[in-house]
Amino acid sequence: MVNTLFLPELREMLAEQNRAELEEFCTTLNPGRTAEFMEGLSNEEAWEVLQYAEPSRRSEIFGYFNEERQLEMLRDHDPSQVAALVEEIPADDRVDLIQELSDERVQEILPLLPVQDRRNIQRLRSYQGETAGGLMTTEVAKLGEKLSAREALDELGRQASQLETIYYLYVVDEDDSLRGIVSTRQLVSSLAHPELTLGDMMETDVVVANVTEDQESVAHKVERFNLLAIPVVDASRRLLGIITHDDVIDVVREELTEDAQRIAAVAPLEDDFLRIGLLTLSWKRGIWLTILFFAALLTAFALRHYEEELQQFVWLVWFIPLIISAGGNSGSQSATLVITAMTSGQVKFRDWHRVLIRESVVSLLLGSFLALIGFAVAIFVAPSVRDALVIPITLLAVIVCGCLCGATLPIVFKRAGLDPALMSNPFVAGIVDILGIVIYINVGRVLLG
């Protein structure tokens, strides 16, 4: 949202190059509020304002701009100024931004960075984006286990300006192998006992993420153990970095968005909805629409196969939309509930029998209720009460079938190593539509002769 409160004053200060007031503007407010007041400025104007802030403050304000604006600024401005800004951005965030720049632009910026930062960026870029290595920051508090509490605080004070967080302190040996963890609270509390070392107070049972571990698995660990940060190690348990809770929140949001898109039968979008190319968007939606189109053709072929029965009992045709929508909707409900429960970790594969029992009971209750309504309507349409029984019996059978299909298929996909969200609502509805037609006509055959 553009806040126009300071825009005229900011533009006036820029026109006059009023250094004192621009520096005060950059330092007085919270960085997020400062960025908000700059939303109405052009990229050129915003970049000029940033140059009046201290390097660390500049990166904080810059971090509150949306990603599109950040990338435009990094692409368009002087490489030396960009490098000075990139140097101050947290390691994980700057790698994410650099990954989005062209190779030519990256080659202009990297040589202007300090050697240590340049090597750090190149190392982090080597990890795949959706792994723990791609998420982690290397700005982590590493301390030796022989340090006392006072010595650890002194060392932490020397490192603090280079660290993203100091919620946890990681105890390592000479080879950077992770030995244990000490919280900042533990460290401060132990100041009354100067004889204690970090080795004495550290917890050795540390929850870690492997550098190649999938980001979704890392997010589940952070959620399960209620962590503010999780250390990332390699196969030798050497501490490489940490993943903080704010990055985990981004992962959870990303995974939920992907699942929601898959449930709606859309291939996950790699970019924002308003930024993605129209051809790309059409392709990602068209893949599943084409599959669902052919599934609908199977429904048409099923109807054609039963053409003789439908011509003989024309009144049955009137209830076809009711039958297939009841089955499809019930299947979509079950699929959505099971997929979200599996995504959040509430349901595992070993729970399949409990899921099926619960869905069986619920589907019978729902089917019976809707069957009564359907029967009440069918009495006034069907030639006789006996003929009207086709509708409630079919509704009960189709709803039970829909619920069981919707609950079972995501579990089967998960067992096969696939994302259960691939078994999207439209896909389940398409399958149940075909089954609904088959059930409907065969119930009619039995009852109507």
mmCIF file of N, CA and C in Angstrom, residues 195-291:
data_model
loop_
_atom_site.group_PDB
_atom_site.id
_atom_site.type_symbol
_atom_site.label_atom_id
_atom_site.label_comp_id
_atom_site.label_asym_id
_atom_site.label_seq_id
_atom_site.Cartn_x
_atom_site.Cartn_y
_atom_site.Cartn_z
ATOM 1 N N GLU A 195 32.457 -21.448 36.847
ATOM 2 C CA GLU A 195 33.234 -22.671 36.577
ATOM 3 C C GLU A 195 32.638 -23.497 35.449
ATOM 4 N N LEU A 196 31.393 -23.239 35.086
ATOM 5 C CA LEU A 196 30.727 -24.017 34.031
ATOM 6 C C LEU A 196 31.258 -23.621 32.661
ATOM 7 N N THR A 197 31.452 -24.610 31.808
ATOM 8 C CA THR A 197 31.836 -24.370 30.417
ATOM 9 C C THR A 197 30.661 -24.702 29.511
ATOM 10 N N LEU A 198 30.779 -24.316 28.245
ATOM 11 C CA LEU A 198 29.712 -24.645 27.294
ATOM 12 C C LEU A 198 29.530 -26.148 27.179
ATOM 13 N N GLY A 199 30.629 -26.896 27.295
ATOM 14 C CA GLY A 199 30.542 -28.354 27.246
ATOM 15 C C GLY A 199 29.721 -28.919 28.382
ATOM 16 N N ASP A 200 29.753 -28.244 29.556
ATOM 17 C CA ASP A 200 28.979 -28.709 30.706
ATOM 18 C C ASP A 200 27.487 -28.435 30.535
ATOM 19 N N MET A 201 27.144 -27.317 29.929
ATOM 20 C CA MET A 201 25.736 -26.909 29.876
ATOM 21 C C MET A 201 25.037 -27.245 28.566
ATOM 22 N N MET A 202 25.773 -27.685 27.560
ATOM 23 C CA MET A 202 25.160 -27.900 26.246
ATOM 24 C C MET A 202 24.275 -29.144 26.220
ATOM 25 N N GLU A 203 23.276 -29.110 25.347
ATOM 26 C CA GLU A 203 22.444 -30.276 25.062
ATOM 27 C C GLU A 203 23.030 -30.988 23.853
ATOM 28 N N THR A 204 23.263 -32.269 23.998
ATOM 29 C CA THR A 204 23.910 -33.016 22.907
ATOM 30 C C THR A 204 22.916 -33.686 21.960
ATOM 31 N N ASP A 205 21.672 -33.825 22.402
ATOM 32 C CA ASP A 205 20.650 -34.427 21.543
ATOM 33 C C ASP A 205 20.015 -33.308 20.704
ATOM 34 N N VAL A 206 20.660 -32.997 19.597
ATOM 35 C CA VAL A 206 20.274 -31.836 18.786
ATOM 36 C C VAL A 206 19.508 -32.291 17.542
ATOM 37 N N VAL A 207 18.377 -31.659 17.303
ATOM 38 C CA VAL A 207 17.616 -31.908 16.078
ATOM 39 C C VAL A 207 18.300 -31.161 14.941
ATOM 40 N N VAL A 208 18.674 -31.876 13.897
ATOM 41 C CA VAL A 208 19.414 -31.266 12.787
ATOM 42 C C VAL A 208 18.724 -31.562 11.464
ATOM 43 N N ALA A 209 19.107 -30.807 10.451
ATOM 44 C CA ALA A 209 18.660 -31.054 9.075
ATOM 45 C C ALA A 209 19.885 -31.375 8.235
ATOM 46 N N ASN A 210 19.780 -32.412 7.420
ATOM 47 C CA ASN A 210 20.866 -32.716 6.498
ATOM 48 C C ASN A 210 20.853 -31.719 5.355
ATOM 49 N N VAL A 211 22.019 -31.376 4.851
ATOM 50 C CA VAL A 211 22.128 -30.326 3.843
ATOM 51 C C VAL A 211 21.340 -30.647 2.572
ATOM 52 N N THR A 212 21.124 -31.929 2.284
ATOM 53 C CA THR A 212 20.378 -32.318 1.083
ATOM 54 C C THR A 212 18.913 -32.632 1.369
ATOM 55 N N GLU A 213 18.474 -32.438 2.615
ATOM 56 C CA GLU A 213 17.109 -32.782 3.007
ATOM 57 C C GLU A 213 16.099 -31.838 2.367
ATOM 58 N N ASP A 214 14.941 -32.363 1.984
ATOM 59 C CA ASP A 214 13.903 -31.560 1.354
ATOM 60 C C ASP A 214 13.379 -30.504 2.331
ATOM 61 N N GLN A 215 13.059 -29.318 1.802
ATOM 62 C CA GLN A 215 12.636 -28.203 2.645
ATOM 63 C C GLN A 215 11.342 -28.492 3.396
ATOM 64 N N GLU A 216 10.459 -29.291 2.815
ATOM 65 C CA GLU A 216 9.209 -29.613 3.496
ATOM 66 C C GLU A 216 9.472 -30.448 4.735
ATOM 67 N N SER A 217 10.428 -31.379 4.649
ATOM 68 C CA SER A 217 10.802 -32.192 5.798
ATOM 69 C C SER A 217 11.410 -31.324 6.901
ATOM 70 N N VAL A 218 12.218 -30.351 6.503
ATOM 71 C CA VAL A 218 12.819 -29.430 7.477
ATOM 72 C C VAL A 218 11.729 -28.633 8.192
ATOM 73 N N ALA A 219 10.752 -28.166 7.440
ATOM 74 C CA ALA A 219 9.655 -27.390 8.036
ATOM 75 C C ALA A 219 8.886 -28.225 9.055
ATOM 76 N N HIS A 220 8.670 -29.513 8.743
ATOM 77 C CA HIS A 220 7.968 -30.389 9.677
ATOM 78 C C HIS A 220 8.757 -30.553 10.974
ATOM 79 N N LYS A 221 10.090 -30.644 10.875
ATOM 80 C CA LYS A 221 10.922 -30.775 12.078
ATOM 81 C C LYS A 221 10.826 -29.522 12.946
ATOM 82 N N VAL A 222 10.911 -28.365 12.313
ATOM 83 C CA VAL A 222 10.847 -27.110 13.063
ATOM 84 C C VAL A 222 9.493 -26.978 13.753
ATOM 85 N N GLU A 223 8.425 -27.367 13.047
ATOM 86 C CA GLU A 223 7.088 -27.295 13.631
ATOM 87 C C GLU A 223 6.927 -28.301 14.765
ATOM 88 N N ARG A 224 7.395 -29.524 14.539
ATOM 89 C CA ARG A 224 7.199 -30.586 15.535
ATOM 90 C C ARG A 224 7.930 -30.279 16.839
ATOM 91 N N PHE A 225 9.170 -29.761 16.741
ATOM 92 C CA PHE A 225 9.972 -29.537 17.941
ATOM 93 C C PHE A 225 9.926 -28.077 18.402
ATOM 94 N N ASN A 226 9.086 -27.260 17.729
ATOM 95 C CA ASN A 226 8.882 -25.873 18.141
ATOM 96 C C ASN A 226 10.206 -25.113 18.233
ATOM 97 N N LEU A 227 10.982 -25.155 17.152
ATOM 98 C CA LEU A 227 12.305 -24.546 17.124
ATOM 99 C C LEU A 227 12.252 -23.142 16.527
ATOM 100 N N LEU A 228 13.168 -22.300 16.970
ATOM 101 C CA LEU A 228 13.340 -20.979 16.357
ATOM 102 C C LEU A 228 14.359 -21.033 15.228
ATOM 103 N N ALA A 229 15.230 -22.028 15.273
ATOM 104 C CA ALA A 229 16.209 -22.240 14.206
ATOM 105 C C ALA A 229 16.655 -23.694 14.272
ATOM 106 N N ILE A 230 17.095 -24.221 13.136
ATOM 107 C CA ILE A 230 17.555 -25.608 13.090
ATOM 108 C C ILE A 230 18.912 -25.647 12.392
ATOM 109 N N PRO A 231 19.901 -26.342 12.978
ATOM 110 C CA PRO A 231 21.221 -26.405 12.344
ATOM 111 C C PRO A 231 21.228 -27.334 11.125
ATOM 112 N N VAL A 232 22.045 -26.992 10.149
ATOM 113 C CA VAL A 232 22.188 -27.791 8.933
ATOM 114 C C VAL A 232 23.581 -28.400 8.929
ATOM 115 N N VAL A 233 23.656 -29.710 8.762
ATOM 116 C CA VAL A 233 24.938 -30.420 8.803
ATOM 117 C C VAL A 233 25.106 -31.263 7.549
ATOM 118 N N ASP A 234 26.350 -31.656 7.276
ATOM 119 C CA ASP A 234 26.607 -32.577 6.167
ATOM 120 C C ASP A 234 26.667 -34.002 6.689
ATOM 121 N N ALA A 235 27.087 -34.941 5.855
ATOM 122 C CA ALA A 235 27.106 -36.355 6.245
ATOM 123 C C ALA A 235 28.056 -36.620 7.404
ATOM 124 N N SER A 236 29.070 -35.771 7.584
ATOM 125 C CA SER A 236 30.035 -35.931 8.674
ATOM 126 C C SER A 236 29.634 -35.154 9.923
ATOM 127 N N ARG A 237 28.435 -34.615 9.902
ATOM 128 C CA ARG A 237 27.877 -33.803 10.999
ATOM 129 C C ARG A 237 28.648 -32.498 11.195
ATOM 130 N N ARG A 238 29.274 -32.019 10.148
ATOM 131 C CA ARG A 238 29.941 -30.727 10.193
ATOM 132 C C ARG A 238 28.895 -29.633 10.023
ATOM 133 N N LEU A 239 28.920 -28.636 10.918
ATOM 134 C CA LEU A 239 27.922 -27.568 10.904
ATOM 135 C C LEU A 239 28.174 -26.634 9.731
ATOM 136 N N LEU A 240 27.187 -26.534 8.850
ATOM 137 C CA LEU A 240 27.315 -25.698 7.656
ATOM 138 C C LEU A 240 26.554 -24.386 7.791
ATOM 139 N N GLY A 241 25.457 -24.398 8.552
ATOM 140 C CA GLY A 241 24.654 -23.190 8.688
ATOM 141 C C GLY A 241 23.407 -23.480 9.495
ATOM 142 N N ILE A 242 22.460 -22.541 9.477
ATOM 143 C CA ILE A 242 21.190 -22.726 10.169
ATOM 144 C C ILE A 242 20.045 -22.249 9.268
ATOM 145 N N ILE A 243 18.863 -22.754 9.566
ATOM 146 C CA ILE A 243 17.640 -22.271 8.918
ATOM 147 C C ILE A 243 16.776 -21.663 10.012
ATOM 148 N N THR A 244 16.401 -20.405 9.857
ATOM 149 C CA THR A 244 15.639 -19.710 10.889
ATOM 150 C C THR A 244 14.143 -19.831 10.635
ATOM 151 N N HIS A 245 13.360 -19.515 11.662
ATOM 152 C CA HIS A 245 11.913 -19.725 11.604
ATOM 153 C C HIS A 245 11.244 -18.895 10.511
ATOM 154 N N ASP A 246 11.802 -17.702 10.189
ATOM 155 C CA ASP A 246 11.175 -16.883 9.151
ATOM 156 C C ASP A 246 11.287 -17.541 7.783
ATOM 157 N N ASP A 247 12.418 -18.237 7.553
ATOM 158 C CA ASP A 247 12.563 -18.974 6.294
ATOM 159 C C ASP A 247 11.622 -20.178 6.263
ATOM 160 N N VAL A 248 11.414 -20.796 7.412
ATOM 161 C CA VAL A 248 10.495 -21.935 7.486
ATOM 162 C C VAL A 248 9.064 -21.480 7.186
ATOM 163 N N ILE A 249 8.685 -20.300 7.689
ATOM 164 C CA ILE A 249 7.353 -19.766 7.397
ATOM 165 C C ILE A 249 7.176 -19.594 5.888
ATOM 166 N N ASP A 250 8.221 -19.104 5.222
ATOM 167 C CA ASP A 250 8.150 -18.953 3.759
ATOM 168 C C ASP A 250 7.968 -20.302 3.075
ATOM 169 N N VAL A 251 8.658 -21.322 3.583
ATOM 170 C CA VAL A 251 8.540 -22.667 3.011
ATOM 171 C C VAL A 251 7.128 -23.192 3.183
ATOM 172 N N VAL A 252 6.582 -23.038 4.394
ATOM 173 C CA VAL A 252 5.220 -23.521 4.661
ATOM 174 C C VAL A 252 4.224 -22.828 3.741
ATOM 175 N N ARG A 253 4.381 -21.508 3.589
ATOM 176 C CA ARG A 253 3.477 -20.761 2.700
ATOM 177 C C ARG A 253 3.607 -21.261 1.264
ATOM 178 N N GLU A 254 4.839 -21.498 0.836
ATOM 179 C CA GLU A 254 5.074 -21.982 -0.526
ATOM 180 C C GLU A 254 4.469 -23.363 -0.738
ATOM 181 N N GLU A 255 4.671 -24.260 0.233
ATOM 182 C CA GLU A 255 4.142 -25.618 0.098
ATOM 183 C C GLU A 255 2.613 -25.616 0.107
ATOM 184 N N LEU A 256 2.016 -24.792 0.971
ATOM 185 C CA LEU A 256 0.556 -24.717 1.018
ATOM 186 C C LEU A 256 -0.003 -24.167 -0.295
ATOM 187 N N THR A 257 0.688 -23.184 -0.864
ATOM 188 C CA THR A 257 0.253 -22.628 -2.147
ATOM 189 C C THR A 257 0.310 -23.679 -3.240
ATOM 190 N N GLU A 258 1.413 -24.445 -3.273
ATOM 191 C CA GLU A 258 1.546 -25.505 -4.274
ATOM 192 C C GLU A 258 0.456 -26.555 -4.108
ATOM 193 N N ASP A 259 0.186 -26.948 -2.866
ATOM 194 C CA ASP A 259 -0.856 -27.955 -2.631
ATOM 195 C C ASP A 259 -2.227 -27.436 -3.056
ATOM 196 N N ALA A 260 -2.496 -26.165 -2.739
ATOM 197 C CA ALA A 260 -3.788 -25.591 -3.125
ATOM 198 C C ALA A 260 -3.936 -25.561 -4.644
ATOM 199 N N GLN A 261 -2.853 -25.243 -5.339
ATOM 200 C CA GLN A 261 -2.901 -25.209 -6.807
ATOM 201 C C GLN A 261 -3.086 -26.612 -7.374
ATOM 202 N N ARG A 262 -2.410 -27.594 -6.794
ATOM 203 C CA ARG A 262 -2.576 -28.975 -7.276
ATOM 204 C C ARG A 262 -3.988 -29.478 -7.006
ATOM 205 N N ILE A 263 -4.537 -29.136 -5.834
ATOM 206 C CA ILE A 263 -5.896 -29.560 -5.512
ATOM 207 C C ILE A 263 -6.885 -28.998 -6.515
ATOM 208 N N ALA A 264 -6.579 -27.805 -7.035
ATOM 209 C CA ALA A 264 -7.445 -27.189 -8.043
ATOM 210 C C ALA A 264 -7.090 -27.645 -9.454
ATOM 211 N N ALA A 265 -6.212 -28.659 -9.563
ATOM 212 C CA ALA A 265 -5.805 -29.198 -10.875
ATOM 213 C C ALA A 265 -5.048 -28.160 -11.696
ATOM 214 N N VAL A 266 -4.082 -27.493 -11.058
ATOM 215 C CA VAL A 266 -3.180 -26.565 -11.750
ATOM 216 C C VAL A 266 -1.755 -26.956 -11.376
ATOM 217 N N ALA A 267 -0.885 -27.096 -12.370
ATOM 218 C CA ALA A 267 0.521 -27.363 -12.079
ATOM 219 C C ALA A 267 1.082 -26.172 -11.308
ATOM 220 N N PRO A 268 1.874 -26.394 -10.237
ATOM 221 C CA PRO A 268 2.354 -25.290 -9.396
ATOM 222 C C PRO A 268 3.034 -24.194 -10.209
ATOM 223 N N LEU A 269 2.739 -22.946 -9.855
ATOM 224 C CA LEU A 269 3.309 -21.789 -10.533
ATOM 225 C C LEU A 269 4.636 -21.417 -9.879
ATOM 226 N N GLU A 270 5.665 -21.160 -10.687
ATOM 227 C CA GLU A 270 6.971 -20.782 -10.147
ATOM 228 C C GLU A 270 7.073 -19.291 -9.865
ATOM 229 N N ASP A 271 6.070 -18.520 -10.260
ATOM 230 C CA ASP A 271 6.120 -17.075 -10.093
ATOM 231 C C ASP A 271 4.769 -16.585 -9.574
ATOM 232 N N ASP A 272 4.714 -15.303 -9.213
ATOM 233 C CA ASP A 272 3.449 -14.721 -8.750
ATOM 234 C C ASP A 272 2.408 -14.786 -9.866
ATOM 235 N N PHE A 273 1.143 -14.890 -9.471
ATOM 236 C CA PHE A 273 0.056 -15.037 -10.437
ATOM 237 C C PHE A 273 0.031 -13.894 -11.463
ATOM 238 N N LEU A 274 0.267 -12.659 -10.994
ATOM 239 C CA LEU A 274 0.195 -11.513 -11.898
ATOM 240 C C LEU A 274 1.478 -11.308 -12.702
ATOM 241 N N ARG A 275 2.547 -12.043 -12.357
ATOM 242 C CA ARG A 275 3.817 -11.878 -13.066
ATOM 243 C C ARG A 275 4.100 -13.001 -14.043
ATOM 244 N N ILE A 276 3.489 -14.139 -13.845
ATOM 245 C CA ILE A 276 3.782 -15.282 -14.705
ATOM 246 C C ILE A 276 3.254 -15.033 -16.113
ATOM 247 N N GLY A 277 3.988 -15.490 -17.124
ATOM 248 C CA GLY A 277 3.583 -15.288 -18.505
ATOM 249 C C GLY A 277 2.257 -15.974 -18.812
ATOM 250 N N LEU A 278 1.474 -15.357 -19.706
ATOM 251 C CA LEU A 278 0.156 -15.901 -20.015
ATOM 252 C C LEU A 278 0.260 -17.262 -20.694
ATOM 253 N N LEU A 279 1.259 -17.431 -21.546
ATOM 254 C CA LEU A 279 1.423 -18.729 -22.210
ATOM 255 C C LEU A 279 1.798 -19.809 -21.192
ATOM 256 N N THR A 280 2.690 -19.444 -20.262
ATOM 257 C CA THR A 280 3.080 -20.395 -19.209
ATOM 258 C C THR A 280 1.885 -20.752 -18.337
ATOM 259 N N LEU A 281 1.101 -19.729 -17.970
ATOM 260 C CA LEU A 281 -0.086 -19.963 -17.148
ATOM 261 C C LEU A 281 -1.087 -20.858 -17.881
ATOM 262 N N SER A 282 -1.261 -20.602 -19.176
ATOM 263 C CA SER A 282 -2.180 -21.425 -19.969
ATOM 264 C C SER A 282 -1.699 -22.865 -20.043
ATOM 265 N N TRP A 283 -0.395 -23.055 -20.182
ATOM 266 C CA TRP A 283 0.172 -24.406 -20.252
ATOM 267 C C TRP A 283 -0.062 -25.154 -18.938
ATOM 268 N N LYS A 284 0.223 -24.495 -17.822
ATOM 269 C CA LYS A 284 0.109 -25.162 -16.521
ATOM 270 C C LYS A 284 -1.341 -25.518 -16.203
ATOM 271 N N ARG A 285 -2.261 -24.679 -16.642
ATOM 272 C CA ARG A 285 -3.672 -25.006 -16.435
ATOM 273 C C ARG A 285 -4.172 -25.983 -17.489
ATOM 274 N N GLY A 286 -3.642 -25.862 -18.692
ATOM 275 C CA GLY A 286 -4.132 -26.685 -19.796
ATOM 276 C C GLY A 286 -3.782 -28.147 -19.681
ATOM 277 N N ILE A 287 -2.636 -28.458 -19.048
ATOM 278 C CA ILE A 287 -2.239 -29.868 -18.902
ATOM 279 C C ILE A 287 -3.349 -30.655 -18.220
ATOM 280 N N TRP A 288 -3.768 -30.169 -17.042
ATOM 281 C CA TRP A 288 -4.780 -30.893 -16.281
ATOM 282 C C TRP A 288 -6.157 -30.762 -16.902
ATOM 283 N N LEU A 289 -6.447 -29.601 -17.496
ATOM 284 C CA LEU A 289 -7.745 -29.454 -18.151
ATOM 285 C C LEU A 289 -7.904 -30.467 -19.285
ATOM 286 N N THR A 290 -6.810 -30.727 -19.987
ATOM 287 C CA THR A 290 -6.857 -31.718 -21.074
ATOM 288 C C THR A 290 -7.109 -33.111 -20.522
ATOM 289 N N ILE A 291 -6.403 -33.447 -19.429
ATOM 290 C CA ILE A 291 -6.612 -34.758 -18.799
ATOM 291 C C ILE A 291 -8.059 -34.891 -18.326
#
